[in-house]
Every structure is written in C-alpha cells, then in structure tokens.
Amino acid sequence: MKLLLILGGTSDAAELAAKASAIPEVEVITSLAGRTSQPQAPRGMLRIGGFGGEAGLVEYLRNAKIDMLIDATHPFAAQMSFHAAAAATTCKIPHLMLIRPAWERLAGDQWVEVDSVEAAAAVLPEFAKRVFLTIGRQQLAPFASLEDIWFLMRLIDPPAPDALVPPGMILCDRGPFALDNERKLLIEHEIDTIVSKNSGGDATYAKIIAARELGIRVVMVKRPATPLGEKVSDVESAVAWLVNQL
C-alpha cells in the first residue's frame, strides 16, 4: 500500500480523495486546516489542523510514512503550498499541485483587478456604495474602516466575536450557488460592486455571471504566486499522476 496525503479544503480535494480511495493500492489521508466549523468529510482518513510550518510538515510526513503528497488547497493558500513543495523536496517524496484554472475576464465583465485584499479595500471608496464581499471571514478587517460603504458579507461561518467587521449584513451560506439566487441577491440588496478572490471553479462562479448580466463592477483579487513543481488543473489528471506513481 502507498500512503497519500492530500492537502484539502476544496471540492476538487474531496473529489480526488473519493477517486483515490477507490484505487486498491492507495490509502488516503486528507488534511484540512480546520478553518470551518463543520467541514465536509472526504473519503478516507481525515486530519484537521495545521502542521506548525514547513518543519512541522516535514516531521509529519516522516512520522506518518507518507509516500506521496498532493496539494489540492485553495488557490489563495499560498503559504501552505510553498511549505508543501519544500517539505516534499526535503522528504524526497513525489509531490503534485492540483490547481483549478482561474476565471478569465469575458466580454461584458467590468473587472478591477488588484493584487491583494488590502488593495481591494483601498479602491472601493472611489466608486462603491453597496458591496457584496465574498472573500471569507479571515480577511474582513481591511474593510472595517470603510464607514461610508454598506457590505453584504457572505461567509461559511460567522466571524469571531472580537473580529473587526465592516458595517452591513452577514449572510452565512456555503456554495455551490445557483445563478438565479445570485442574481436575486444582487438585485434585492442593490449591490453596485462585488469583491471576490479569483478562486476559479464552478461553485461560486454564478456571482460573476450575475454581475456580468447586471452590469455590476467586480473588484477581482489576483491569485498569489505558486511554487515551482508539477501541476495539473483537474482531478482526472491528478488521478492519472497518482496511478503513475504506483
């Protein structure tokens, strides 16, 4: 048996865990960061919590006798991806990054592309009054000082009691989101701007389609850099890579 560690937290990681678990020669452990209170449990064994940086991940890989590592974390989990690449090199085990393609600007899209969440907050006062904020609960603080803007904040879990939160309304929900619902949400709350990370995938793309249809501006946070190494863009290719390691 070969022991595979999947760094998860995405729908692609869950799908990969299910398909990898069906391979007789493979035993799967999925590791989740533990940032949501009720994560969707993937197939195979589950580990929740951080590793304690690159050194902690190296120690885990060695102690658990991991044979292969697939990084299927969120495209914005850059630090984890760099730690994974370095740790796999140190431990001399095969390593793959599963990175879903980024969304691309299409005709009718009104995107303002920025390099960071902080940059997104900085540009909003120029044009925004009612903002649909869809960046997760970890990075609300940069928007908290924008008192002249009303925010609809969609989060999987509510923010911590002591978190800095922008003025507005919190909506707790988990994707995937239907286009009709996204369109209705934007119209009902009179949204003039969406702030989104360029996460890629289908689960949250409906808001981008709805914004295009309604002529709503999108402040799009670009993806961070990824480490060097072998990369694939879909689960099927990741499974093919895995089979080639056996």
Short mmCIF file of C-alpha atoms in Angstrom, two decimals:
data_model
loop_
_atom_site.label_atom_id
_atom_site.label_comp_id
_atom_site.label_asym_id
_atom_site.label_seq_id
_atom_site.Cartn_x
_atom_site.Cartn_y
_atom_site.Cartn_z
CA MET A 1 0.00 0.00 0.00
CA LYS A 2 1.06 3.56 -0.77
CA LEU A 3 0.02 6.30 1.66
CA LEU A 4 -1.20 9.50 0.01
CA LEU A 5 -1.59 12.78 1.86
CA ILE A 6 -4.00 15.25 0.24
CA LEU A 7 -3.87 18.81 1.49
CA GLY A 8 -7.53 19.62 1.08
CA GLY A 9 -10.26 22.12 1.77
CA THR A 10 -11.63 22.37 -1.77
CA SER A 11 -14.28 20.47 -3.70
CA ASP A 12 -11.52 19.21 -6.00
CA ALA A 13 -9.69 17.75 -3.00
CA ALA A 14 -12.84 15.94 -1.86
CA GLU A 15 -13.43 14.52 -5.34
CA LEU A 16 -9.79 13.46 -5.55
CA ALA A 17 -9.98 11.74 -2.16
CA ALA A 18 -13.02 9.77 -3.30
CA LYS A 19 -11.37 8.64 -6.54
CA ALA A 20 -8.01 7.92 -4.94
CA SER A 21 -9.69 5.85 -2.21
CA ALA A 22 -11.10 3.60 -4.92
CA ILE A 23 -7.60 2.62 -6.06
CA PRO A 24 -6.75 -0.65 -4.23
CA GLU A 25 -3.05 0.15 -3.78
CA VAL A 26 -3.66 3.59 -2.23
CA GLU A 27 -4.58 4.65 1.29
CA VAL A 28 -5.70 8.27 1.58
CA ILE A 29 -5.33 10.84 4.34
CA THR A 30 -6.89 14.26 3.75
CA SER A 31 -5.66 17.15 5.87
CA LEU A 32 -7.93 20.16 6.46
CA ALA A 33 -6.80 23.42 8.02
CA GLY A 34 -9.83 23.49 10.33
CA ARG A 35 -11.00 26.98 9.41
CA THR A 36 -14.65 25.98 9.08
CA SER A 37 -16.63 24.57 11.98
CA GLN A 38 -18.37 21.79 10.05
CA PRO A 39 -16.10 20.70 7.20
CA GLN A 40 -17.43 18.26 4.64
CA ALA A 41 -15.68 14.99 5.47
CA PRO A 42 -13.92 13.41 2.46
CA ARG A 43 -13.44 9.71 1.79
CA GLY A 44 -10.58 8.03 3.59
CA MET A 45 -8.87 9.17 6.77
CA LEU A 46 -9.23 12.76 7.93
CA ARG A 47 -6.77 15.01 9.75
CA ILE A 48 -7.74 18.51 10.94
CA GLY A 49 -5.39 21.30 11.98
CA GLY A 50 -2.15 22.96 10.96
CA PHE A 51 1.29 21.35 10.88
CA GLY A 52 3.32 24.11 12.50
CA GLY A 53 5.03 25.41 9.38
CA GLU A 54 7.38 23.69 6.96
CA ALA A 55 9.36 21.94 9.70
CA GLY A 56 6.18 20.55 11.25
CA LEU A 57 5.00 19.24 7.89
CA VAL A 58 8.37 17.55 7.29
CA GLU A 59 8.08 15.88 10.68
CA TYR A 60 4.53 14.72 9.93
CA LEU A 61 5.45 13.33 6.51
CA ARG A 62 8.27 11.32 8.04
CA ASN A 63 6.42 10.11 11.13
CA ALA A 64 3.32 9.11 9.16
CA LYS A 65 5.48 7.50 6.45
CA ILE A 66 3.70 9.40 3.67
CA ASP A 67 4.65 8.11 0.20
CA MET A 68 3.02 10.81 -1.97
CA LEU A 69 1.74 14.35 -1.45
CA ILE A 70 -0.92 16.17 -3.46
CA ASP A 71 -1.56 19.82 -2.67
CA ALA A 72 -5.22 20.49 -3.51
CA THR A 73 -5.63 23.51 -1.23
CA HIS A 74 -7.41 26.73 -2.16
CA PRO A 75 -5.53 28.77 -4.79
CA PHE A 76 -5.04 31.51 -2.17
CA ALA A 77 -3.45 29.18 0.41
CA ALA A 78 -0.05 30.23 -0.90
CA GLN A 79 1.97 29.74 2.27
CA MET A 80 0.74 26.18 2.67
CA SER A 81 1.61 25.42 -0.96
CA PHE A 82 5.17 26.69 -0.55
CA HIS A 83 5.57 24.71 2.67
CA ALA A 84 4.26 21.59 0.93
CA ALA A 85 6.63 21.91 -2.02
CA ALA A 86 9.64 22.44 0.24
CA ALA A 87 8.68 19.64 2.63
CA ALA A 88 8.16 17.15 -0.20
CA THR A 89 11.60 18.02 -1.56
CA THR A 90 13.17 17.56 1.87
CA CYS A 91 11.46 14.19 2.33
CA LYS A 92 12.16 13.15 -1.27
CA ILE A 93 8.56 12.10 -2.00
CA PRO A 94 6.52 12.72 -5.17
CA HIS A 95 4.57 15.99 -5.00
CA LEU A 96 1.80 17.38 -7.19
CA MET A 97 -0.21 20.59 -7.14
CA LEU A 98 -3.84 20.41 -8.21
CA ILE A 99 -4.74 23.99 -9.13
CA ARG A 100 -8.05 24.69 -10.82
CA PRO A 101 -7.91 27.28 -13.63
CA ALA A 102 -8.51 30.90 -12.74
CA TRP A 103 -11.58 32.73 -14.03
CA GLU A 104 -10.92 34.80 -17.12
CA ARG A 105 -12.44 38.16 -17.99
CA LEU A 106 -15.14 37.81 -20.67
CA ALA A 107 -16.97 40.35 -22.80
CA GLY A 108 -19.27 42.38 -20.56
CA ASP A 109 -17.21 41.87 -17.40
CA GLN A 110 -16.36 45.07 -15.53
CA TRP A 111 -13.35 43.91 -13.54
CA VAL A 112 -10.97 45.98 -11.49
CA GLU A 113 -8.06 43.60 -10.87
CA VAL A 114 -5.95 44.14 -7.76
CA ASP A 115 -3.03 42.31 -6.19
CA SER A 116 -4.36 41.86 -2.65
CA VAL A 117 -7.38 42.10 -0.37
CA GLU A 118 -5.88 45.28 1.09
CA ALA A 119 -5.67 46.79 -2.39
CA ALA A 120 -9.32 45.87 -2.96
CA ALA A 121 -10.32 47.78 0.18
CA ALA A 122 -8.25 50.78 -0.93
CA VAL A 123 -10.01 51.20 -4.29
CA LEU A 124 -13.61 50.79 -3.08
CA PRO A 125 -14.18 54.41 -1.90
CA GLU A 126 -13.62 55.61 -5.46
CA PHE A 127 -16.85 54.09 -6.77
CA ALA A 128 -18.64 51.72 -4.36
CA LYS A 129 -21.60 52.31 -2.04
CA ARG A 130 -23.10 48.82 -1.59
CA VAL A 131 -20.65 45.93 -1.80
CA PHE A 132 -21.08 42.16 -1.90
CA LEU A 133 -17.97 40.96 -0.05
CA THR A 134 -17.09 37.32 -0.79
CA ILE A 135 -13.53 36.85 0.45
CA GLY A 136 -14.09 34.74 3.58
CA ARG A 137 -14.13 35.64 7.25
CA GLN A 138 -10.35 35.72 7.74
CA GLN A 139 -9.81 39.00 5.86
CA LEU A 140 -12.68 41.30 6.80
CA ALA A 141 -10.51 43.70 8.81
CA PRO A 142 -9.15 45.74 5.85
CA PHE A 143 -12.73 46.80 5.04
CA ALA A 144 -13.80 47.62 8.60
CA SER A 145 -12.75 51.29 8.38
CA LEU A 146 -14.86 51.99 5.27
CA GLU A 147 -17.78 53.53 7.14
CA ASP A 148 -19.41 55.12 4.09
CA ILE A 149 -19.90 51.75 2.36
CA TRP A 150 -22.52 49.10 3.21
CA PHE A 151 -21.35 45.48 2.95
CA LEU A 152 -23.20 42.23 2.39
CA MET A 153 -20.69 39.69 3.70
CA ARG A 154 -21.21 36.05 2.72
CA LEU A 155 -19.27 33.65 4.94
CA ILE A 156 -19.31 29.93 5.64
CA ASP A 157 -19.02 30.56 9.39
CA PRO A 158 -19.66 33.79 11.32
CA PRO A 159 -16.62 35.88 12.28
CA ALA A 160 -15.07 35.64 15.73
CA PRO A 161 -16.75 37.81 18.39
CA ASP A 162 -13.70 40.11 18.58
CA ALA A 163 -13.16 40.36 14.81
CA LEU A 164 -13.11 43.71 13.02
CA VAL A 165 -16.16 43.65 10.77
CA PRO A 166 -17.30 46.21 8.18
CA PRO A 167 -20.71 47.89 8.51
CA GLY A 168 -23.51 45.89 6.91
CA MET A 169 -25.06 42.44 6.98
CA ILE A 170 -23.58 38.96 7.42
CA LEU A 171 -25.01 36.06 5.42
CA CYS A 172 -23.78 32.57 6.37
CA ASP A 173 -24.04 30.15 3.47
CA ARG A 174 -21.99 27.53 1.65
CA GLY A 175 -21.73 27.02 -2.11
CA PRO A 176 -22.36 25.95 -4.75
CA PHE A 177 -24.63 28.90 -5.53
CA ALA A 178 -27.27 28.96 -8.28
CA LEU A 179 -27.34 31.78 -10.82
CA ASP A 180 -30.98 32.70 -10.12
CA ASN A 181 -30.23 33.07 -6.42
CA GLU A 182 -27.12 35.16 -7.03
CA ARG A 183 -28.98 37.46 -9.40
CA LYS A 184 -31.80 37.87 -6.87
CA LEU A 185 -29.34 38.60 -4.06
CA LEU A 186 -27.59 41.34 -6.02
CA ILE A 187 -30.85 43.00 -7.01
CA GLU A 188 -32.52 42.79 -3.58
CA HIS A 189 -29.54 44.35 -1.81
CA GLU A 190 -28.91 46.93 -4.55
CA ILE A 191 -25.29 45.80 -4.90
CA ASP A 192 -23.11 48.01 -7.09
CA THR A 193 -19.77 46.22 -6.56
CA ILE A 194 -18.61 42.68 -5.81
CA VAL A 195 -15.27 41.94 -4.15
CA SER A 196 -14.03 38.44 -4.94
CA LYS A 197 -10.86 36.43 -4.99
CA ASN A 198 -10.15 34.74 -8.32
CA SER A 199 -10.80 31.30 -6.89
CA GLY A 200 -11.78 29.60 -10.14
CA GLY A 201 -14.13 26.64 -10.31
CA ASP A 202 -17.90 26.44 -10.66
CA ALA A 203 -19.12 26.62 -7.06
CA THR A 204 -19.07 30.42 -6.76
CA TYR A 205 -18.83 31.49 -10.41
CA ALA A 206 -22.55 32.29 -10.63
CA LYS A 207 -21.98 35.65 -8.91
CA ILE A 208 -19.55 36.60 -11.69
CA ILE A 209 -22.13 35.68 -14.35
CA ALA A 210 -24.83 37.63 -12.50
CA ALA A 211 -22.56 40.66 -12.22
CA ARG A 212 -21.89 40.49 -15.95
CA GLU A 213 -25.61 40.33 -16.75
CA LEU A 214 -26.48 43.20 -14.39
CA GLY A 215 -23.56 45.45 -15.29
CA ILE A 216 -22.08 45.30 -11.78
CA ARG A 217 -18.41 46.03 -11.21
CA VAL A 218 -16.21 43.25 -9.76
CA VAL A 219 -13.05 44.01 -7.81
CA MET A 220 -11.10 40.82 -8.51
CA VAL A 221 -8.17 39.87 -6.30
CA LYS A 222 -5.48 38.17 -8.40
CA ARG A 223 -4.03 34.86 -7.33
CA PRO A 224 -0.72 34.73 -5.46
CA ALA A 225 2.33 33.07 -6.97
CA THR A 226 2.67 29.30 -6.73
CA PRO A 227 5.85 27.30 -6.06
CA LEU A 228 7.76 25.50 -8.76
CA GLY A 229 6.77 21.92 -9.32
CA GLU A 230 4.47 19.61 -11.23
CA LYS A 231 0.95 20.98 -11.63
CA VAL A 232 -2.36 19.75 -13.06
CA SER A 233 -5.64 21.61 -13.43
CA ASP A 234 -8.25 18.87 -12.94
CA VAL A 235 -8.97 15.84 -10.78
CA GLU A 236 -8.70 13.33 -13.63
CA SER A 237 -5.13 14.44 -14.36
CA ALA A 238 -4.28 14.19 -10.66
CA VAL A 239 -5.60 10.62 -10.57
CA ALA A 240 -3.54 9.77 -13.66
CA TRP A 241 -0.42 11.20 -11.96
CA LEU A 242 -1.20 9.16 -8.85
CA VAL A 243 -1.55 5.92 -10.81
CA ASN A 244 1.81 6.60 -12.48
CA GLN A 245 3.46 6.74 -9.04
CA LEU A 246 2.37 3.19 -8.14
#
